[in-house]
PDB file of C-alpha atoms and ligand atoms in Angstrom:
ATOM      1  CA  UNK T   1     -88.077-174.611   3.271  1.00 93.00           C
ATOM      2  CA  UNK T   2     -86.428-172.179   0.993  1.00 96.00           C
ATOM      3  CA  UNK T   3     -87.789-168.780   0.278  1.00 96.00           C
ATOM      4  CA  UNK T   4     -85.667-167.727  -2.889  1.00 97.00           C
ATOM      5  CA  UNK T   5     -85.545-163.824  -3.324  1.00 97.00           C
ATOM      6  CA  UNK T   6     -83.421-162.668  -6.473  1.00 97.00           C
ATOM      7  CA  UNK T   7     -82.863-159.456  -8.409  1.00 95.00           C
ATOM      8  CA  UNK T   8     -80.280-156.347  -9.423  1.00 92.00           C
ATOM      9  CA  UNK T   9     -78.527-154.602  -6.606  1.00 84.00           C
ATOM     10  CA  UNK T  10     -80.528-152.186  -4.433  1.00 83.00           C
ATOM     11  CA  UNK T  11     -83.939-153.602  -5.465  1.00 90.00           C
ATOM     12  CA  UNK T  12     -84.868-153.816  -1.791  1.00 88.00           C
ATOM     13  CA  UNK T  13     -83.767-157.689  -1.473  1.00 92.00           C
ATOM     14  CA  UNK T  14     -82.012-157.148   2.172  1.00 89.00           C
ATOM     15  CA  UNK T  15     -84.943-155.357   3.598  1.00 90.00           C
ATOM     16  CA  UNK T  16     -87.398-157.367   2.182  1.00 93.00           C
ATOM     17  CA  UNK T  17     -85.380-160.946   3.129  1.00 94.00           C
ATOM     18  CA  UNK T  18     -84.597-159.667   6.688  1.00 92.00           C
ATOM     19  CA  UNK T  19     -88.315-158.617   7.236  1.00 93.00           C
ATOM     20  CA  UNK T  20     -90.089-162.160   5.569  1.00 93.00           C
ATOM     21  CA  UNK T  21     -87.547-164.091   7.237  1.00 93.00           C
ATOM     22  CA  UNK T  22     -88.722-162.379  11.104  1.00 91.00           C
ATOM     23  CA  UNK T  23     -92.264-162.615   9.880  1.00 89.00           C
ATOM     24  CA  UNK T  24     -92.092-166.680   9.083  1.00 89.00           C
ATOM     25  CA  UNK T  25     -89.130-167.670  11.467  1.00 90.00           C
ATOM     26  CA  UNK T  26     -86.727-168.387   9.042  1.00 92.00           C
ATOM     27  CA  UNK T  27     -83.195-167.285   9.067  1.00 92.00           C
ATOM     28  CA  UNK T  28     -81.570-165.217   6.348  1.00 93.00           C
ATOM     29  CA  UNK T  29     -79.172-165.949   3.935  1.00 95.00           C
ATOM     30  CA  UNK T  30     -77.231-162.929   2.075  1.00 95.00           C
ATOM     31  CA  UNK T  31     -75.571-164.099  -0.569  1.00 97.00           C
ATOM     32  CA  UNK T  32     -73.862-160.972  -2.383  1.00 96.00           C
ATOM     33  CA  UNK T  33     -72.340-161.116   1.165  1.00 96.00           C
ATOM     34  CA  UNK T  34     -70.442-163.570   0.300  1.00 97.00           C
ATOM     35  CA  UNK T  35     -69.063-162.571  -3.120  1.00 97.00           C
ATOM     36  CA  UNK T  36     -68.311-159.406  -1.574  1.00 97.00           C
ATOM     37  CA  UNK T  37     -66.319-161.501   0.934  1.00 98.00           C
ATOM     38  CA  UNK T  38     -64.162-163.407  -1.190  1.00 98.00           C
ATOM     39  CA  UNK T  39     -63.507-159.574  -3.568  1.00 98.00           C
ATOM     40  CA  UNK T  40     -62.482-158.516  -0.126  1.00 98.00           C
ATOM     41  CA  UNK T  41     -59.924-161.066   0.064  1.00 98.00           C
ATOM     42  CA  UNK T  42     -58.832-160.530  -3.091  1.00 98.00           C
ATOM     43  CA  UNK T  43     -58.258-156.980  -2.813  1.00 97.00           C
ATOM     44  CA  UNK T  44     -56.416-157.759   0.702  1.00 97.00           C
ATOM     45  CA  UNK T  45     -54.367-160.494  -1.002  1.00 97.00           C
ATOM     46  CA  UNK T  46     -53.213-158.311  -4.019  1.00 97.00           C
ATOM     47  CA  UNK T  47     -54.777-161.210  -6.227  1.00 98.00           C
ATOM     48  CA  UNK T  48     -56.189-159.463  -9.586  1.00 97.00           C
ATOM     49  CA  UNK T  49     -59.275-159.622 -10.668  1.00 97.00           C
ATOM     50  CA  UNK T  50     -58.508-161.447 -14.045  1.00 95.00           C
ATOM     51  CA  UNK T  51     -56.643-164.042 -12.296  1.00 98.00           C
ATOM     52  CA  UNK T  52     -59.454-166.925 -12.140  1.00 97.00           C
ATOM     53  CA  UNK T  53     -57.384-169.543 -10.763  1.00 97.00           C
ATOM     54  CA  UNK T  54     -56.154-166.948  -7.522  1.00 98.00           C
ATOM     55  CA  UNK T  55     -59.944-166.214  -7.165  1.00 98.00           C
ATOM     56  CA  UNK T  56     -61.367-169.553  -7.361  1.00 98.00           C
ATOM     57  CA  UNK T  57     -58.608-170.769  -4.775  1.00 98.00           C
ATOM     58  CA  UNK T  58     -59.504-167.948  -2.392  1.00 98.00           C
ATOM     59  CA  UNK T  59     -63.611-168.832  -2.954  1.00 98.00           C
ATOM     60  CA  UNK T  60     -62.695-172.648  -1.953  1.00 97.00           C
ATOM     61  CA  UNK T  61     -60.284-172.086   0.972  1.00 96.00           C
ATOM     62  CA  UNK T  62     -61.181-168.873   2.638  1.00 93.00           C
ATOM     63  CA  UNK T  63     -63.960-169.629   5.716  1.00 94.00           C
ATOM     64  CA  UNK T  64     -67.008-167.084   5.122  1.00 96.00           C
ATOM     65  CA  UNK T  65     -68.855-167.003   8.433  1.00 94.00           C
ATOM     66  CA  UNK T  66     -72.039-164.894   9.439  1.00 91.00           C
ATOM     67  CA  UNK T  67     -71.701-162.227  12.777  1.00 87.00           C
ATOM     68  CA  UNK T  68     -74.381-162.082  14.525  1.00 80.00           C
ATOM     69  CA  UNK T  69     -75.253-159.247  17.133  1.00 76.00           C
ATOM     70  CA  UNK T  70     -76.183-160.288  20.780  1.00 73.00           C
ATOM     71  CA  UNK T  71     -80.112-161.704  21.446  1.00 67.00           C
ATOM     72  CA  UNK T  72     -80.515-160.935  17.555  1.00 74.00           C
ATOM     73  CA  UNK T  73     -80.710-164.324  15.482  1.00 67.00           C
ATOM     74  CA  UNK T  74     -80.448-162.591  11.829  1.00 79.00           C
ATOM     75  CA  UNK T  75     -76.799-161.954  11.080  1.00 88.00           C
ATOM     76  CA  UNK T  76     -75.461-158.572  11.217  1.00 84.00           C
ATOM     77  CA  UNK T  77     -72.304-158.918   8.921  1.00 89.00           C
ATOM     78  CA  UNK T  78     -70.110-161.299   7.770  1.00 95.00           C
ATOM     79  CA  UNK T  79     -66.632-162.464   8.888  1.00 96.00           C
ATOM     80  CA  UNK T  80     -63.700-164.049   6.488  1.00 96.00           C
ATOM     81  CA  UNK T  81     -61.299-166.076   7.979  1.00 95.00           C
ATOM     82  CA  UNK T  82     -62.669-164.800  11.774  1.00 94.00           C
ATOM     83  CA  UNK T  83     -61.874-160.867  10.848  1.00 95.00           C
ATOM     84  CA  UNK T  84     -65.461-159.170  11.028  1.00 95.00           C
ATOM     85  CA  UNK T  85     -65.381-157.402   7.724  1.00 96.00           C
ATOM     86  CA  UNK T  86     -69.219-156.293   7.732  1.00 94.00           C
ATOM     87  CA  UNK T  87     -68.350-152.693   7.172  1.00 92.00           C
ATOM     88  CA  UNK T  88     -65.230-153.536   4.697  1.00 95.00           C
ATOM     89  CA  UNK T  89     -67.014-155.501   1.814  1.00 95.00           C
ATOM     90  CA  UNK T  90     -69.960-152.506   2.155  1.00 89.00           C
ATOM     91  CA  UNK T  91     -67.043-149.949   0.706  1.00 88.00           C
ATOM     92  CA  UNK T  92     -67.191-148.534  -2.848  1.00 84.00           C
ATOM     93  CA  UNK T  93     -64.013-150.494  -3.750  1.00 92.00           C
ATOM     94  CA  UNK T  94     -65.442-153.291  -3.070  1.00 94.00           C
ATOM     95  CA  UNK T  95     -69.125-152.796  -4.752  1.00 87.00           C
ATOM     96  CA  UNK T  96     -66.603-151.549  -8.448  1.00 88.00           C
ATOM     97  CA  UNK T  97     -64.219-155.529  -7.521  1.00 94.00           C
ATOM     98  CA  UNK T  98     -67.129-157.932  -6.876  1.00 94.00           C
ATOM     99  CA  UNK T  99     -68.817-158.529 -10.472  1.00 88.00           C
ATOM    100  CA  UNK T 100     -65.859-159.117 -11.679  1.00 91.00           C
ATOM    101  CA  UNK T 101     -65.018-161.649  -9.057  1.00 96.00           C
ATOM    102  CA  UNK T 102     -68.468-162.898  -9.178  1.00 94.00           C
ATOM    103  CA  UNK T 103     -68.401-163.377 -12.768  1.00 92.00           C
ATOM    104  CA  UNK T 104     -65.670-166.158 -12.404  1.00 95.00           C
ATOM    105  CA  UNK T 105     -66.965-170.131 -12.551  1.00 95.00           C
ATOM    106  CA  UNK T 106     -64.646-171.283  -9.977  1.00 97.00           C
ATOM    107  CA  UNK T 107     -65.443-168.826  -7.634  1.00 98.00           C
ATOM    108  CA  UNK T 108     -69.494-169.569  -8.331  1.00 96.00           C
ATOM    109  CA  UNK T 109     -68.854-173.154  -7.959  1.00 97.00           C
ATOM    110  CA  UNK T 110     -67.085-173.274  -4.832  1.00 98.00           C
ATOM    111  CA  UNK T 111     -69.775-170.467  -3.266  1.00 98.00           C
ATOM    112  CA  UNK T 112     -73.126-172.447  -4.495  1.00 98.00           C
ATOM    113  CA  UNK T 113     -71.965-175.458  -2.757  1.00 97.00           C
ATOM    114  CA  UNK T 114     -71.312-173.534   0.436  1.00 96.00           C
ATOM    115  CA  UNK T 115     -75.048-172.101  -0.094  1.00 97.00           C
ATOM    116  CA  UNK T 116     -76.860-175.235  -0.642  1.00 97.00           C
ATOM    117  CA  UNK T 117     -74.973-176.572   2.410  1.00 96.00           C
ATOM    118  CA  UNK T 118     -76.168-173.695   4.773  1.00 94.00           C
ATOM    119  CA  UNK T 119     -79.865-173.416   3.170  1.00 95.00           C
ATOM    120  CA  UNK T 120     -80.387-177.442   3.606  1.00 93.00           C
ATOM    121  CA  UNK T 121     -79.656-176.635   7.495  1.00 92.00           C
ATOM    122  CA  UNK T 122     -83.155-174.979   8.365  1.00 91.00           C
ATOM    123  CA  UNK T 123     -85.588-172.854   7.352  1.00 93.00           C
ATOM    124  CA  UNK T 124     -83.960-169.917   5.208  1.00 94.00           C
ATOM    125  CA  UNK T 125     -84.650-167.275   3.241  1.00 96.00           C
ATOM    126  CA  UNK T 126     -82.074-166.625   0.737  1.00 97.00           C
ATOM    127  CA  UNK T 127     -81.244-163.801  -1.199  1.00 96.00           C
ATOM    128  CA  UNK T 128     -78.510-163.271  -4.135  1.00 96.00           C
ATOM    129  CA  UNK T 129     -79.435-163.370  -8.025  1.00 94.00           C
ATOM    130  CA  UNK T 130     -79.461-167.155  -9.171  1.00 95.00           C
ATOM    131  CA  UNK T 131     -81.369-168.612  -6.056  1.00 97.00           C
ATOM    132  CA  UNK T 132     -84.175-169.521  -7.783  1.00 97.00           C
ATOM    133  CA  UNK T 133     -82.299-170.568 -11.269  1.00 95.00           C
ATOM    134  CA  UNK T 134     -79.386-172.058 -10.109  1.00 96.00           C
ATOM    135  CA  UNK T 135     -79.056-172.566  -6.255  1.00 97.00           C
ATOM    136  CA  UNK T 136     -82.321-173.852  -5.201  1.00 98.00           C
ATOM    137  CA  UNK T 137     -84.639-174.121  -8.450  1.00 97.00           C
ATOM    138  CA  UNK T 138     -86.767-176.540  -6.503  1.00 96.00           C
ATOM    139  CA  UNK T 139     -88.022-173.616  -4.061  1.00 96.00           C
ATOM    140  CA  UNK T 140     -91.246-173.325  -3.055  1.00 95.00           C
ATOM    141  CA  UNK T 141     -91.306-169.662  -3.046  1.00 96.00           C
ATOM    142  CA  UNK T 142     -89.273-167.788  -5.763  1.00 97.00           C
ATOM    143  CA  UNK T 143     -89.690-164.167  -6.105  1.00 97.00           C
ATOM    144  CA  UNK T 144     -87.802-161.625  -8.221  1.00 97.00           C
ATOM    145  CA  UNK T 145     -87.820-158.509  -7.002  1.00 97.00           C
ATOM    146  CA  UNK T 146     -86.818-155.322  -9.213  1.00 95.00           C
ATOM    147  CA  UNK T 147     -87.105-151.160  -9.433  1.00 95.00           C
ATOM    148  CA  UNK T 148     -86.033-148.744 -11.829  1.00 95.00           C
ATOM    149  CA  UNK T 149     -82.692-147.733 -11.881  1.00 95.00           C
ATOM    150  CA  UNK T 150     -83.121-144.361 -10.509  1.00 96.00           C
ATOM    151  CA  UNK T 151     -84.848-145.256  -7.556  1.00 94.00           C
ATOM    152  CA  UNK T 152     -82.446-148.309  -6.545  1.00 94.00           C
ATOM    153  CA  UNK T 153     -79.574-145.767  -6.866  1.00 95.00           C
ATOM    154  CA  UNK T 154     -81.678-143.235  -4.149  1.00 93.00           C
ATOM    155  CA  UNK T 155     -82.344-146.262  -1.982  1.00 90.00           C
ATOM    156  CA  UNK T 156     -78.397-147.318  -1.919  1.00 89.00           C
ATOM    157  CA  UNK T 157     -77.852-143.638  -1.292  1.00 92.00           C
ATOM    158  CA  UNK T 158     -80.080-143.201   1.859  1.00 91.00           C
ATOM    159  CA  UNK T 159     -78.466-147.099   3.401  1.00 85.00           C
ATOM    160  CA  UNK T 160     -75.191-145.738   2.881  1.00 87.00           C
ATOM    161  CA  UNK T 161     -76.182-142.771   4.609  1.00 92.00           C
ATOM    162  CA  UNK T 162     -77.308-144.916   7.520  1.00 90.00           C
ATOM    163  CA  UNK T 163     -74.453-147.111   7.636  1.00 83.00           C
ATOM    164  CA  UNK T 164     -72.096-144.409   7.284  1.00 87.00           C
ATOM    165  CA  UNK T 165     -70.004-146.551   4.456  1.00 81.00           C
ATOM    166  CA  UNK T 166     -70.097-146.194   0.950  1.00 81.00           C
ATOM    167  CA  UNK T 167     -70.929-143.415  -1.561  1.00 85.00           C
ATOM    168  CA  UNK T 168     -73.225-140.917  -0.879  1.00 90.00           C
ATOM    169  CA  UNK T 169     -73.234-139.449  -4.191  1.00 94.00           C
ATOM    170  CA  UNK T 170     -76.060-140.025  -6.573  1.00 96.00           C
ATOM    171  CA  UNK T 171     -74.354-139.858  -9.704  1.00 96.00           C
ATOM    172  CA  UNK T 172     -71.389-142.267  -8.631  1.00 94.00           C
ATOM    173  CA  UNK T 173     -73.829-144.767  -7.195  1.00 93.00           C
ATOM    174  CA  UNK T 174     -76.398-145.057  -9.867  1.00 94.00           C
ATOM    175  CA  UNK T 175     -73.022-145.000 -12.653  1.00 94.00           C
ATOM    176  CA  UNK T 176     -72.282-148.204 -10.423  1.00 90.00           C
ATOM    177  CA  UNK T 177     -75.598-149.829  -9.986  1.00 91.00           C
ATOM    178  CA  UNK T 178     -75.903-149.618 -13.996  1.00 92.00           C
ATOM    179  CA  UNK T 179     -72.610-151.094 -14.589  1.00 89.00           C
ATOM    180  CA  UNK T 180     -73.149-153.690 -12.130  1.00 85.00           C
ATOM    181  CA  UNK T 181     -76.466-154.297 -13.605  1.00 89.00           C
ATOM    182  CA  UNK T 182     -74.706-155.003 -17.286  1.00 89.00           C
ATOM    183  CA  UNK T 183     -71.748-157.173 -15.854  1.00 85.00           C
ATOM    184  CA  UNK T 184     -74.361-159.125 -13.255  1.00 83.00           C
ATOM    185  CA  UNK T 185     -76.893-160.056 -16.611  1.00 87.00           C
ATOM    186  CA  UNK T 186     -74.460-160.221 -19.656  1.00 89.00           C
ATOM    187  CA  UNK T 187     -72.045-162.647 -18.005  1.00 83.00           C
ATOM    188  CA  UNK T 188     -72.040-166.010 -19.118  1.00 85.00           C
ATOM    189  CA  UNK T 189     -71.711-167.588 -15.978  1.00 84.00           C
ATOM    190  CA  UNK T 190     -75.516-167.936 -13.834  1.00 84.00           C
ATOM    191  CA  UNK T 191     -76.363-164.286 -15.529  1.00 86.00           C
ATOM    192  CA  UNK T 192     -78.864-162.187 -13.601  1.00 89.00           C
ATOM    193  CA  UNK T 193     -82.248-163.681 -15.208  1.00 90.00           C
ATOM    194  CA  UNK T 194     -86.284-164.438 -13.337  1.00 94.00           C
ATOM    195  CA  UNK T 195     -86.741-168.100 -12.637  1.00 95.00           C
ATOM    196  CA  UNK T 196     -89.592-168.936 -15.128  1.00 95.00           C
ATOM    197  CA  UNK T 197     -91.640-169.983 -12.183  1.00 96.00           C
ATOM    198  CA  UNK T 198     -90.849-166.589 -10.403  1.00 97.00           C
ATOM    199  CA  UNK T 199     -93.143-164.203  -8.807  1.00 96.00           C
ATOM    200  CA  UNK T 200     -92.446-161.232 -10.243  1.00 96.00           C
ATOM    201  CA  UNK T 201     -92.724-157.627  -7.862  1.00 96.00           C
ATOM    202  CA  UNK T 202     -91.577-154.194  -8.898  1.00 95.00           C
ATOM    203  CA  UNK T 203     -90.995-152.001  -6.050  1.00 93.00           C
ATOM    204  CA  UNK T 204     -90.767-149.062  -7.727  1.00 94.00           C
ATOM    205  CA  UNK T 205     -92.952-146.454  -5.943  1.00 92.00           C
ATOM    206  CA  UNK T 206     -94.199-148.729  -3.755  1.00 92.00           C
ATOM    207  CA  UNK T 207     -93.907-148.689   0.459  1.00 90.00           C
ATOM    208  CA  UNK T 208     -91.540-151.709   1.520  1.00 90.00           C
ATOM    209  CA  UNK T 209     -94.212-152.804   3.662  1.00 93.00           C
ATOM    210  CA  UNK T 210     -96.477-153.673   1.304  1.00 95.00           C
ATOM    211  CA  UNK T 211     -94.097-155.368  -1.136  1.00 94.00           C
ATOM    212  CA  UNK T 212     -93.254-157.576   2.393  1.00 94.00           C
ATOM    213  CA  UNK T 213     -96.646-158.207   2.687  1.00 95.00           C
ATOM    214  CA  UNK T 214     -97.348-159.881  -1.004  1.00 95.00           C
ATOM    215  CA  UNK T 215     -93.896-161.957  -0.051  1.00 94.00           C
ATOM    216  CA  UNK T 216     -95.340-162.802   3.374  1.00 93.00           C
ATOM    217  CA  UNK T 217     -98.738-164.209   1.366  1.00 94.00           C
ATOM    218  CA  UNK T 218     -96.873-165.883  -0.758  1.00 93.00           C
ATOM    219  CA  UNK T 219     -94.574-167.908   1.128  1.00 91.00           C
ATOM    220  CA  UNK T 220     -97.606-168.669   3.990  1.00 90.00           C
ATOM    221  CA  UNK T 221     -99.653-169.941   0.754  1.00 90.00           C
ATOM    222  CA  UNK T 222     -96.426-172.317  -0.050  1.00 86.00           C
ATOM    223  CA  UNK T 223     -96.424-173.316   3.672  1.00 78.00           C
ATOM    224  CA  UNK T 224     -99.790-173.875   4.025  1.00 77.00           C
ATOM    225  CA  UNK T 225     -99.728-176.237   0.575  1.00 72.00           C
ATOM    226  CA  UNK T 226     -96.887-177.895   2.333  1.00 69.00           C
ATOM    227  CA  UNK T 227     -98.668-178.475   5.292  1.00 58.00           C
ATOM    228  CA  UNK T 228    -101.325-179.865   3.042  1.00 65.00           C
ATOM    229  CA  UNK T 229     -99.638-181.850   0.790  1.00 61.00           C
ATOM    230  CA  UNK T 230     -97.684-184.095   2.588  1.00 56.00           C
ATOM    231  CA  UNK T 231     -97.837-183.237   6.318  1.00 49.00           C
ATOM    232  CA  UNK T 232     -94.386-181.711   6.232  1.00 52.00           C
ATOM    233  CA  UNK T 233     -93.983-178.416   7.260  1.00 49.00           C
ATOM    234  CA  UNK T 234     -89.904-178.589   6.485  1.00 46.00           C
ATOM    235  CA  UNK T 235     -90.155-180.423   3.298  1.00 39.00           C
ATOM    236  CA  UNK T 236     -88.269-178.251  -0.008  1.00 44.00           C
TER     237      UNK T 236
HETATM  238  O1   DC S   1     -76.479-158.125  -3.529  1.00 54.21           O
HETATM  239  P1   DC S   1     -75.077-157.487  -3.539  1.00 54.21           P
HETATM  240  O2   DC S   1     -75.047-156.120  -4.178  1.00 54.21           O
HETATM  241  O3   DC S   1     -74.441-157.488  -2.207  1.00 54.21           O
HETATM  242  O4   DC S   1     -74.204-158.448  -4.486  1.00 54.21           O
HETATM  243  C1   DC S   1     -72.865-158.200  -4.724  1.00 54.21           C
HETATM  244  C2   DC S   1     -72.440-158.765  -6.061  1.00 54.21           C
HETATM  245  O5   DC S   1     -72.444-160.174  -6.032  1.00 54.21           O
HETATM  246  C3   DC S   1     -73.273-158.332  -7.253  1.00 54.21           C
HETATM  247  O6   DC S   1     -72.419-157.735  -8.217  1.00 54.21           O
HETATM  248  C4   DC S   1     -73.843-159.589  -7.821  1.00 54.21           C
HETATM  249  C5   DC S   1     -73.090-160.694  -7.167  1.00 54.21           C
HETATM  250  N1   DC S   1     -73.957-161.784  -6.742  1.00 54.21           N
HETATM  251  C6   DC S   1     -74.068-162.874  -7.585  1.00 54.21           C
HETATM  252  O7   DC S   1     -73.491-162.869  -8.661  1.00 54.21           O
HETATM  253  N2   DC S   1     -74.816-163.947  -7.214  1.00 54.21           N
HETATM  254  C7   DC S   1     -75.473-163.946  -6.031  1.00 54.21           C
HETATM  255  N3   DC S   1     -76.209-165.009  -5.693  1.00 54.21           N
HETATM  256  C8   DC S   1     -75.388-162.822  -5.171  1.00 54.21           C
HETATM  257  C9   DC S   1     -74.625-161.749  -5.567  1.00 54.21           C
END
């Protein structure tokens, strides 16, 4: 089964994935990972960010594999061509060269594929921003998950803060969450929209638990009905 979490950058998608996911059983699927690790690529290759072709070849050939820690079954970071770059597609270089990249067709193509492949493997929940619209519309559970502007950019601060990578500068990170925000929804290709069959949740000013919990009701409600329905727990 597919739980299909979308929404802008810093609306709490990770946590909120990572923690439904451990709740249900599922594993996790972190799509912007992905983008991020073809932009990496990219930047590594010298390939520029207008050339579609160069990007699109990189999204089809380059092997994007998940790291996982020891004992821990949710992936830790993310791995291009067997070079752990978990840290590396988490820098501030990377967050200004990945709408671009993830504005291109080709590149879209050639990742969706890879996505449906993984998510039709198990039990996942999968986060990104056209999960529910484009990569799996038929899922069960479809949230979209949003906060203000000003609040993503404090969130995005305090992670970066943890993971000692990225900005730490409020200004410079909510200039880039805005930006991002514009490329992500204007762009014609899979734009940043709510499935019309979405749940929608604002986080803003709310605890994370609590958001997890209306997820966690959600997706046991979709279970249950599955259970129901037709006897199959796994069925999508
Ligand atoms: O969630 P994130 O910030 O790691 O995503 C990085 C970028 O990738 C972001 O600019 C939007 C893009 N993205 C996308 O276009 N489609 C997805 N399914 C996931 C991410």
């Amino acid at each position: 089964m597919i739980i299909a979490i979308d929404g802008p950058s810093g609306a709490g998608k990770s946590t909120v994935a990572k923690a439904v996911a451990r709740e249900l059983g599922f594993s996790c699927l972190d799509t912007g990972a992905m983008y991020r690790a073809v932009a990496w690529r990219a930047l590594r290759d010298g390939v520029a960010l207008d050339d579609e072709e160069g990007l699109g070849r990189i999204a089809r050939e380059c092997e994007i594999s998940f790291v996982h820690g020891s004992g821990d079954p949710m992936p830790r970071g993310v791995a291009v061509d067997g070079v752990d770059v978990s840290a590396a597609i988490r820098e501030a270089e990377i967050d200004r060269a990945v709408s671009p990249v993830s504005a291109v067709s080709a590149v879209r193509e050639a990742l969706v594929e890879q996505q449906q492949r993984i998510g039709r493997s198990g039990d996942y929940v999968v986060e990104g921003r056209d999960i529910g619209t484009v990569v799996f519309p038929e899922a069960p559970v479809k949230v979209f998950l949003t906060a203000s502007a000003e609040e993503r950019a404090h969130r995005r601060v305090r992670q970066n803060v943890d993971r000692g990578v990225g900005s730490i500068d409020y200004d410079e990170v909510l200039a880039g969450i805005r930006r991002r925000d514009e490329i992500d929804s204007s762009r014609a290709s899979s734009p940043l929209r709510a499935a019309e069959d979405a749940a929608r949740i604002d986080s803003t000013g709310r605890f994370i638990e609590d958001v997890i919990g209306d997820i966690c009701a959600l997706a046991r409600r979709a279970v249950g009905a599955r259970v129901d329905g037709d006897g199959s727990e796994g069925a999508r």
